[in-house]
Amino acid sequence: MKDSLSIQDIIQTLKKRSVFIIGITIGLIIIAVVLSYYVIAPTYQSSSQFMVIEQQNDNIQFSISQIETNLELINTYMEIINSPYILEQVIDELNLSITPEELRKELDVTSGENSQVVTVSAIGKSPESAALLTNTVVEQFQRTIPDIMRVENVLVLSEAKPSLSREPIAPRPMMNMMIAAFVGIATGI
């Protein structure tokens, strides 16, 4: 009785099952193509950046403690953007029929480490809707923050533009096809 397989046995088995392996692989790739191109709706992402600057006199220079305080305030600004207070205003302005919690899931508010720049990204069913949502959130923040934090200078560094987000972020057909091919080969073997 043989307890081990030789390389020749493995190759022989793969030859016998080659039609099955190829069939499963091609079938799964076709399913991935159909799902990616015809079933799953594409999703687009658009981003805008802004920076909050405190009013300064010409004679006053920035101190390290002021910069550290500003960096700590960035987290506060990000929380304010994600708050129902801002999100409800965005929902009202755009006449959306979703809750603030649902809207929050469509937004991504980030800041680089030790950076005073905040990036607001939104996803949408079209590049235009993603850009509109992103820009509306930043505009609402810009209008609202003077009342909340007594800060008046919100400098928008870059607005979201639909032309910059023409490629959907999901689905990713090539990635789906590669995964389907791997699963097909693994299943067939």
PDB file of C-alpha atoms in Angstrom:
ATOM      1  CA  MET A   1       0.000   0.000   0.000  1.00  0.00           C
ATOM      2  CA  LYS A   2       1.248   3.431  -0.959  1.00  0.00           C
ATOM      3  CA  ASP A   3       1.093   6.174   1.636  1.00  0.00           C
ATOM      4  CA  SER A   4       2.492   8.996  -0.478  1.00  0.00           C
ATOM      5  CA  LEU A   5       1.560  10.527  -3.791  1.00  0.00           C
ATOM      6  CA  SER A   6       4.192  11.023  -6.418  1.00  0.00           C
ATOM      7  CA  ILE A   7       4.349  14.057  -8.637  1.00  0.00           C
ATOM      8  CA  GLN A   8       3.317  11.844 -11.544  1.00  0.00           C
ATOM      9  CA  ASP A   9       0.142  10.839  -9.679  1.00  0.00           C
ATOM     10  CA  ILE A  10      -0.735  14.466  -9.061  1.00  0.00           C
ATOM     11  CA  ILE A  11      -0.137  15.422 -12.686  1.00  0.00           C
ATOM     12  CA  GLN A  12      -2.202  12.435 -13.850  1.00  0.00           C
ATOM     13  CA  THR A  13      -5.088  13.454 -11.572  1.00  0.00           C
ATOM     14  CA  LEU A  14      -4.934  17.058 -12.793  1.00  0.00           C
ATOM     15  CA  LYS A  15      -5.011  15.873 -16.422  1.00  0.00           C
ATOM     16  CA  LYS A  16      -8.082  13.766 -15.727  1.00  0.00           C
ATOM     17  CA  ARG A  17      -9.845  16.675 -14.016  1.00  0.00           C
ATOM     18  CA  SER A  18      -8.618  19.424 -16.385  1.00  0.00           C
ATOM     19  CA  VAL A  19     -11.955  19.786 -18.196  1.00  0.00           C
ATOM     20  CA  PHE A  20     -13.781  20.048 -14.866  1.00  0.00           C
ATOM     21  CA  ILE A  21     -11.242  22.581 -13.492  1.00  0.00           C
ATOM     22  CA  ILE A  22     -11.387  24.727 -16.639  1.00  0.00           C
ATOM     23  CA  GLY A  23     -15.206  24.522 -16.781  1.00  0.00           C
ATOM     24  CA  ILE A  24     -15.658  25.596 -13.146  1.00  0.00           C
ATOM     25  CA  THR A  25     -13.120  28.401 -13.548  1.00  0.00           C
ATOM     26  CA  ILE A  26     -14.697  29.786 -16.737  1.00  0.00           C
ATOM     27  CA  GLY A  27     -18.188  29.467 -15.242  1.00  0.00           C
ATOM     28  CA  LEU A  28     -17.238  31.446 -12.140  1.00  0.00           C
ATOM     29  CA  ILE A  29     -15.469  34.099 -14.227  1.00  0.00           C
ATOM     30  CA  ILE A  30     -18.613  34.513 -16.356  1.00  0.00           C
ATOM     31  CA  ILE A  31     -20.723  34.875 -13.212  1.00  0.00           C
ATOM     32  CA  ALA A  32     -18.259  37.509 -11.899  1.00  0.00           C
ATOM     33  CA  VAL A  33     -18.441  39.430 -15.205  1.00  0.00           C
ATOM     34  CA  VAL A  34     -22.256  39.399 -15.253  1.00  0.00           C
ATOM     35  CA  LEU A  35     -22.459  40.506 -11.621  1.00  0.00           C
ATOM     36  CA  SER A  36     -19.784  43.213 -12.014  1.00  0.00           C
ATOM     37  CA  TYR A  37     -21.081  44.750 -15.232  1.00  0.00           C
ATOM     38  CA  TYR A  38     -24.828  44.128 -15.176  1.00  0.00           C
ATOM     39  CA  VAL A  39     -26.101  43.444 -11.658  1.00  0.00           C
ATOM     40  CA  ILE A  40     -24.076  45.491  -9.161  1.00  0.00           C
ATOM     41  CA  ALA A  41     -24.605  49.240  -9.558  1.00  0.00           C
ATOM     42  CA  PRO A  42     -21.365  51.222  -9.765  1.00  0.00           C
ATOM     43  CA  THR A  43     -20.379  53.422  -6.838  1.00  0.00           C
ATOM     44  CA  TYR A  44     -18.332  56.617  -7.190  1.00  0.00           C
ATOM     45  CA  GLN A  45     -16.316  58.590  -4.654  1.00  0.00           C
ATOM     46  CA  SER A  46     -15.502  62.282  -4.568  1.00  0.00           C
ATOM     47  CA  SER A  47     -13.390  64.260  -2.093  1.00  0.00           C
ATOM     48  CA  SER A  48     -12.916  67.814  -0.888  1.00  0.00           C
ATOM     49  CA  GLN A  49     -10.310  69.263   1.455  1.00  0.00           C
ATOM     50  CA  PHE A  50     -10.465  72.193   3.815  1.00  0.00           C
ATOM     51  CA  MET A  51      -8.492  73.820   6.583  1.00  0.00           C
ATOM     52  CA  VAL A  52      -9.720  75.882   9.530  1.00  0.00           C
ATOM     53  CA  ILE A  53      -7.571  78.921  10.224  1.00  0.00           C
ATOM     54  CA  GLU A  54      -7.919  81.096  13.302  1.00  0.00           C
ATOM     55  CA  GLN A  55      -7.971  84.866  12.869  1.00  0.00           C
ATOM     56  CA  GLN A  56      -4.473  86.174  13.458  1.00  0.00           C
ATOM     57  CA  ASN A  57      -3.065  89.665  13.768  1.00  0.00           C
ATOM     58  CA  ASP A  58      -0.139  90.412  11.503  1.00  0.00           C
ATOM     59  CA  ASN A  59       2.128  90.917  14.502  1.00  0.00           C
ATOM     60  CA  ILE A  60       1.326  87.595  16.216  1.00  0.00           C
ATOM     61  CA  GLN A  61       3.341  84.557  15.171  1.00  0.00           C
ATOM     62  CA  PHE A  62       2.196  80.979  15.534  1.00  0.00           C
ATOM     63  CA  SER A  63       3.493  79.227  18.594  1.00  0.00           C
ATOM     64  CA  ILE A  64       3.993  75.498  18.897  1.00  0.00           C
ATOM     65  CA  SER A  65       1.198  75.287  21.459  1.00  0.00           C
ATOM     66  CA  GLN A  66      -1.209  77.002  19.031  1.00  0.00           C
ATOM     67  CA  ILE A  67      -0.326  74.510  16.318  1.00  0.00           C
ATOM     68  CA  GLU A  68      -0.773  71.588  18.735  1.00  0.00           C
ATOM     69  CA  THR A  69      -4.138  72.998  19.817  1.00  0.00           C
ATOM     70  CA  ASN A  70      -5.193  73.335  16.179  1.00  0.00           C
ATOM     71  CA  LEU A  71      -4.174  69.729  15.516  1.00  0.00           C
ATOM     72  CA  GLU A  72      -6.285  68.588  18.473  1.00  0.00           C
ATOM     73  CA  LEU A  73      -9.219  70.633  17.182  1.00  0.00           C
ATOM     74  CA  ILE A  74      -9.143  68.700  13.908  1.00  0.00           C
ATOM     75  CA  ASN A  75     -10.688  65.693  15.680  1.00  0.00           C
ATOM     76  CA  THR A  76     -13.409  67.982  17.006  1.00  0.00           C
ATOM     77  CA  TYR A  77     -14.093  69.316  13.516  1.00  0.00           C
ATOM     78  CA  MET A  78     -14.335  65.779  12.164  1.00  0.00           C
ATOM     79  CA  GLU A  79     -16.836  64.875  14.892  1.00  0.00           C
ATOM     80  CA  ILE A  80     -18.881  68.001  14.138  1.00  0.00           C
ATOM     81  CA  ILE A  81     -19.045  67.071  10.438  1.00  0.00           C
ATOM     82  CA  ASN A  82     -20.327  63.608  11.365  1.00  0.00           C
ATOM     83  CA  SER A  83     -22.823  64.985  13.870  1.00  0.00           C
ATOM     84  CA  PRO A  84     -26.571  64.841  13.229  1.00  0.00           C
ATOM     85  CA  TYR A  85     -26.592  68.656  13.482  1.00  0.00           C
ATOM     86  CA  ILE A  86     -24.633  69.036  10.215  1.00  0.00           C
ATOM     87  CA  LEU A  87     -25.970  65.907   8.537  1.00  0.00           C
ATOM     88  CA  GLU A  88     -29.614  66.904   9.060  1.00  0.00           C
ATOM     89  CA  GLN A  89     -28.906  70.247   7.404  1.00  0.00           C
ATOM     90  CA  VAL A  90     -27.322  68.446   4.445  1.00  0.00           C
ATOM     91  CA  ILE A  91     -30.309  66.086   4.205  1.00  0.00           C
ATOM     92  CA  ASP A  92     -32.705  69.052   4.219  1.00  0.00           C
ATOM     93  CA  GLU A  93     -30.713  71.019   1.647  1.00  0.00           C
ATOM     94  CA  LEU A  94     -30.441  68.089  -0.769  1.00  0.00           C
ATOM     95  CA  ASN A  95     -33.960  66.760  -0.034  1.00  0.00           C
ATOM     96  CA  LEU A  96     -32.602  63.315   0.755  1.00  0.00           C
ATOM     97  CA  SER A  97     -34.872  60.631   2.149  1.00  0.00           C
ATOM     98  CA  ILE A  98     -32.326  59.027   4.458  1.00  0.00           C
ATOM     99  CA  THR A  99     -31.446  59.327   8.136  1.00  0.00           C
ATOM    100  CA  PRO A 100     -28.307  61.029   9.456  1.00  0.00           C
ATOM    101  CA  GLU A 101     -26.943  57.588  10.370  1.00  0.00           C
ATOM    102  CA  GLU A 102     -27.384  56.369   6.783  1.00  0.00           C
ATOM    103  CA  LEU A 103     -25.759  59.536   5.457  1.00  0.00           C
ATOM    104  CA  ARG A 104     -22.840  59.106   7.863  1.00  0.00           C
ATOM    105  CA  LYS A 105     -22.148  55.694   6.270  1.00  0.00           C
ATOM    106  CA  GLU A 106     -21.752  57.405   2.885  1.00  0.00           C
ATOM    107  CA  LEU A 107     -19.159  59.844   4.256  1.00  0.00           C
ATOM    108  CA  ASP A 108     -15.526  59.426   5.191  1.00  0.00           C
ATOM    109  CA  VAL A 109     -13.933  62.279   7.116  1.00  0.00           C
ATOM    110  CA  THR A 110     -10.180  61.981   7.629  1.00  0.00           C
ATOM    111  CA  SER A 111      -7.081  63.976   8.416  1.00  0.00           C
ATOM    112  CA  GLY A 112      -3.467  63.037   8.004  1.00  0.00           C
ATOM    113  CA  GLU A 113      -1.391  62.657  11.137  1.00  0.00           C
ATOM    114  CA  ASN A 114      -0.117  66.065  12.302  1.00  0.00           C
ATOM    115  CA  SER A 115      -2.039  67.794   9.514  1.00  0.00           C
ATOM    116  CA  GLN A 116      -4.556  70.605   9.794  1.00  0.00           C
ATOM    117  CA  VAL A 117      -6.143  69.595   6.488  1.00  0.00           C
ATOM    118  CA  VAL A 118      -9.425  67.676   6.695  1.00  0.00           C
ATOM    119  CA  THR A 119     -10.576  65.523   3.778  1.00  0.00           C
ATOM    120  CA  VAL A 120     -14.285  64.831   3.321  1.00  0.00           C
ATOM    121  CA  SER A 121     -15.153  62.027   0.905  1.00  0.00           C
ATOM    122  CA  ALA A 122     -18.602  60.838  -0.121  1.00  0.00           C
ATOM    123  CA  ILE A 123     -19.856  57.952  -2.194  1.00  0.00           C
ATOM    124  CA  GLY A 124     -22.725  58.159  -4.647  1.00  0.00           C
ATOM    125  CA  LYS A 125     -24.389  56.428  -7.554  1.00  0.00           C
ATOM    126  CA  SER A 126     -22.814  58.921  -9.985  1.00  0.00           C
ATOM    127  CA  PRO A 127     -19.741  61.174  -9.918  1.00  0.00           C
ATOM    128  CA  GLU A 128     -22.059  64.178  -9.834  1.00  0.00           C
ATOM    129  CA  SER A 129     -24.045  62.984  -6.811  1.00  0.00           C
ATOM    130  CA  ALA A 130     -20.849  62.112  -4.913  1.00  0.00           C
ATOM    131  CA  ALA A 131     -19.366  65.554  -5.637  1.00  0.00           C
ATOM    132  CA  LEU A 132     -22.618  67.337  -4.739  1.00  0.00           C
ATOM    133  CA  LEU A 133     -22.861  65.501  -1.419  1.00  0.00           C
ATOM    134  CA  THR A 134     -19.205  66.185  -0.578  1.00  0.00           C
ATOM    135  CA  ASN A 135     -19.400  69.878  -1.420  1.00  0.00           C
ATOM    136  CA  THR A 136     -22.694  70.310   0.441  1.00  0.00           C
ATOM    137  CA  VAL A 137     -21.249  68.767   3.610  1.00  0.00           C
ATOM    138  CA  VAL A 138     -18.212  71.079   3.462  1.00  0.00           C
ATOM    139  CA  GLU A 139     -20.415  74.124   2.753  1.00  0.00           C
ATOM    140  CA  GLN A 140     -22.700  73.285   5.692  1.00  0.00           C
ATOM    141  CA  PHE A 141     -19.668  72.910   7.949  1.00  0.00           C
ATOM    142  CA  GLN A 142     -18.308  76.218   6.659  1.00  0.00           C
ATOM    143  CA  ARG A 143     -21.613  77.985   7.432  1.00  0.00           C
ATOM    144  CA  THR A 144     -22.143  76.312  10.809  1.00  0.00           C
ATOM    145  CA  ILE A 145     -18.711  76.259  12.443  1.00  0.00           C
ATOM    146  CA  PRO A 146     -18.600  80.025  13.258  1.00  0.00           C
ATOM    147  CA  ASP A 147     -21.674  79.592  15.494  1.00  0.00           C
ATOM    148  CA  ILE A 148     -20.339  76.483  17.214  1.00  0.00           C
ATOM    149  CA  MET A 149     -16.633  77.176  17.704  1.00  0.00           C
ATOM    150  CA  ARG A 150     -16.297  80.910  17.056  1.00  0.00           C
ATOM    151  CA  VAL A 151     -13.923  80.201  14.178  1.00  0.00           C
ATOM    152  CA  GLU A 152     -14.542  82.144  11.009  1.00  0.00           C
ATOM    153  CA  ASN A 153     -11.908  81.094   8.515  1.00  0.00           C
ATOM    154  CA  VAL A 154     -12.685  77.782   6.841  1.00  0.00           C
ATOM    155  CA  LEU A 155     -10.488  77.662   3.779  1.00  0.00           C
ATOM    156  CA  VAL A 156     -11.623  75.145   1.161  1.00  0.00           C
ATOM    157  CA  LEU A 157      -8.450  73.856  -0.461  1.00  0.00           C
ATOM    158  CA  SER A 158     -10.125  71.718  -3.113  1.00  0.00           C
ATOM    159  CA  GLU A 159     -13.755  71.219  -4.038  1.00  0.00           C
ATOM    160  CA  ALA A 160     -15.078  67.865  -5.124  1.00  0.00           C
ATOM    161  CA  LYS A 161     -15.342  67.702  -8.913  1.00  0.00           C
ATOM    162  CA  PRO A 162     -17.265  65.004 -10.790  1.00  0.00           C
ATOM    163  CA  SER A 163     -14.658  65.014 -13.557  1.00  0.00           C
ATOM    164  CA  LEU A 164     -12.056  63.721 -11.097  1.00  0.00           C
ATOM    165  CA  SER A 165     -14.109  60.692 -10.075  1.00  0.00           C
ATOM    166  CA  ARG A 166     -15.176  59.120 -13.373  1.00  0.00           C
ATOM    167  CA  GLU A 167     -13.967  55.640 -12.425  1.00  0.00           C
ATOM    168  CA  PRO A 168     -16.242  53.753 -10.029  1.00  0.00           C
ATOM    169  CA  ILE A 169     -14.737  52.536  -6.759  1.00  0.00           C
ATOM    170  CA  ALA A 170     -17.014  49.494  -6.796  1.00  0.00           C
ATOM    171  CA  PRO A 171     -17.555  46.990  -8.278  1.00  0.00           C
ATOM    172  CA  ARG A 172     -14.049  46.189  -9.449  1.00  0.00           C
ATOM    173  CA  PRO A 173     -14.579  43.765 -12.339  1.00  0.00           C
ATOM    174  CA  MET A 174     -10.940  42.717 -12.796  1.00  0.00           C
ATOM    175  CA  MET A 175     -10.547  41.961  -9.094  1.00  0.00           C
ATOM    176  CA  ASN A 176     -13.832  40.034  -9.096  1.00  0.00           C
ATOM    177  CA  MET A 177     -12.725  37.992 -12.118  1.00  0.00           C
ATOM    178  CA  MET A 178      -9.345  37.173 -10.546  1.00  0.00           C
ATOM    179  CA  ILE A 179     -11.037  36.043  -7.332  1.00  0.00           C
ATOM    180  CA  ALA A 180     -13.513  33.954  -9.352  1.00  0.00           C
ATOM    181  CA  ALA A 181     -10.639  32.356 -11.288  1.00  0.00           C
ATOM    182  CA  PHE A 182      -8.782  31.514  -8.064  1.00  0.00           C
ATOM    183  CA  VAL A 183     -11.908  30.069  -6.461  1.00  0.00           C
ATOM    184  CA  GLY A 184     -12.676  28.109  -9.640  1.00  0.00           C
ATOM    185  CA  ILE A 185      -9.198  26.586  -9.803  1.00  0.00           C
ATOM    186  CA  ALA A 186      -9.182  25.816  -6.076  1.00  0.00           C
ATOM    187  CA  THR A 187     -12.647  24.245  -6.261  1.00  0.00           C
ATOM    188  CA  GLY A 188     -11.791  22.219  -9.333  1.00  0.00           C
ATOM    189  CA  ILE A 189      -8.658  20.774  -7.798  1.00  0.00           C
TER     190      ILE A 189
END
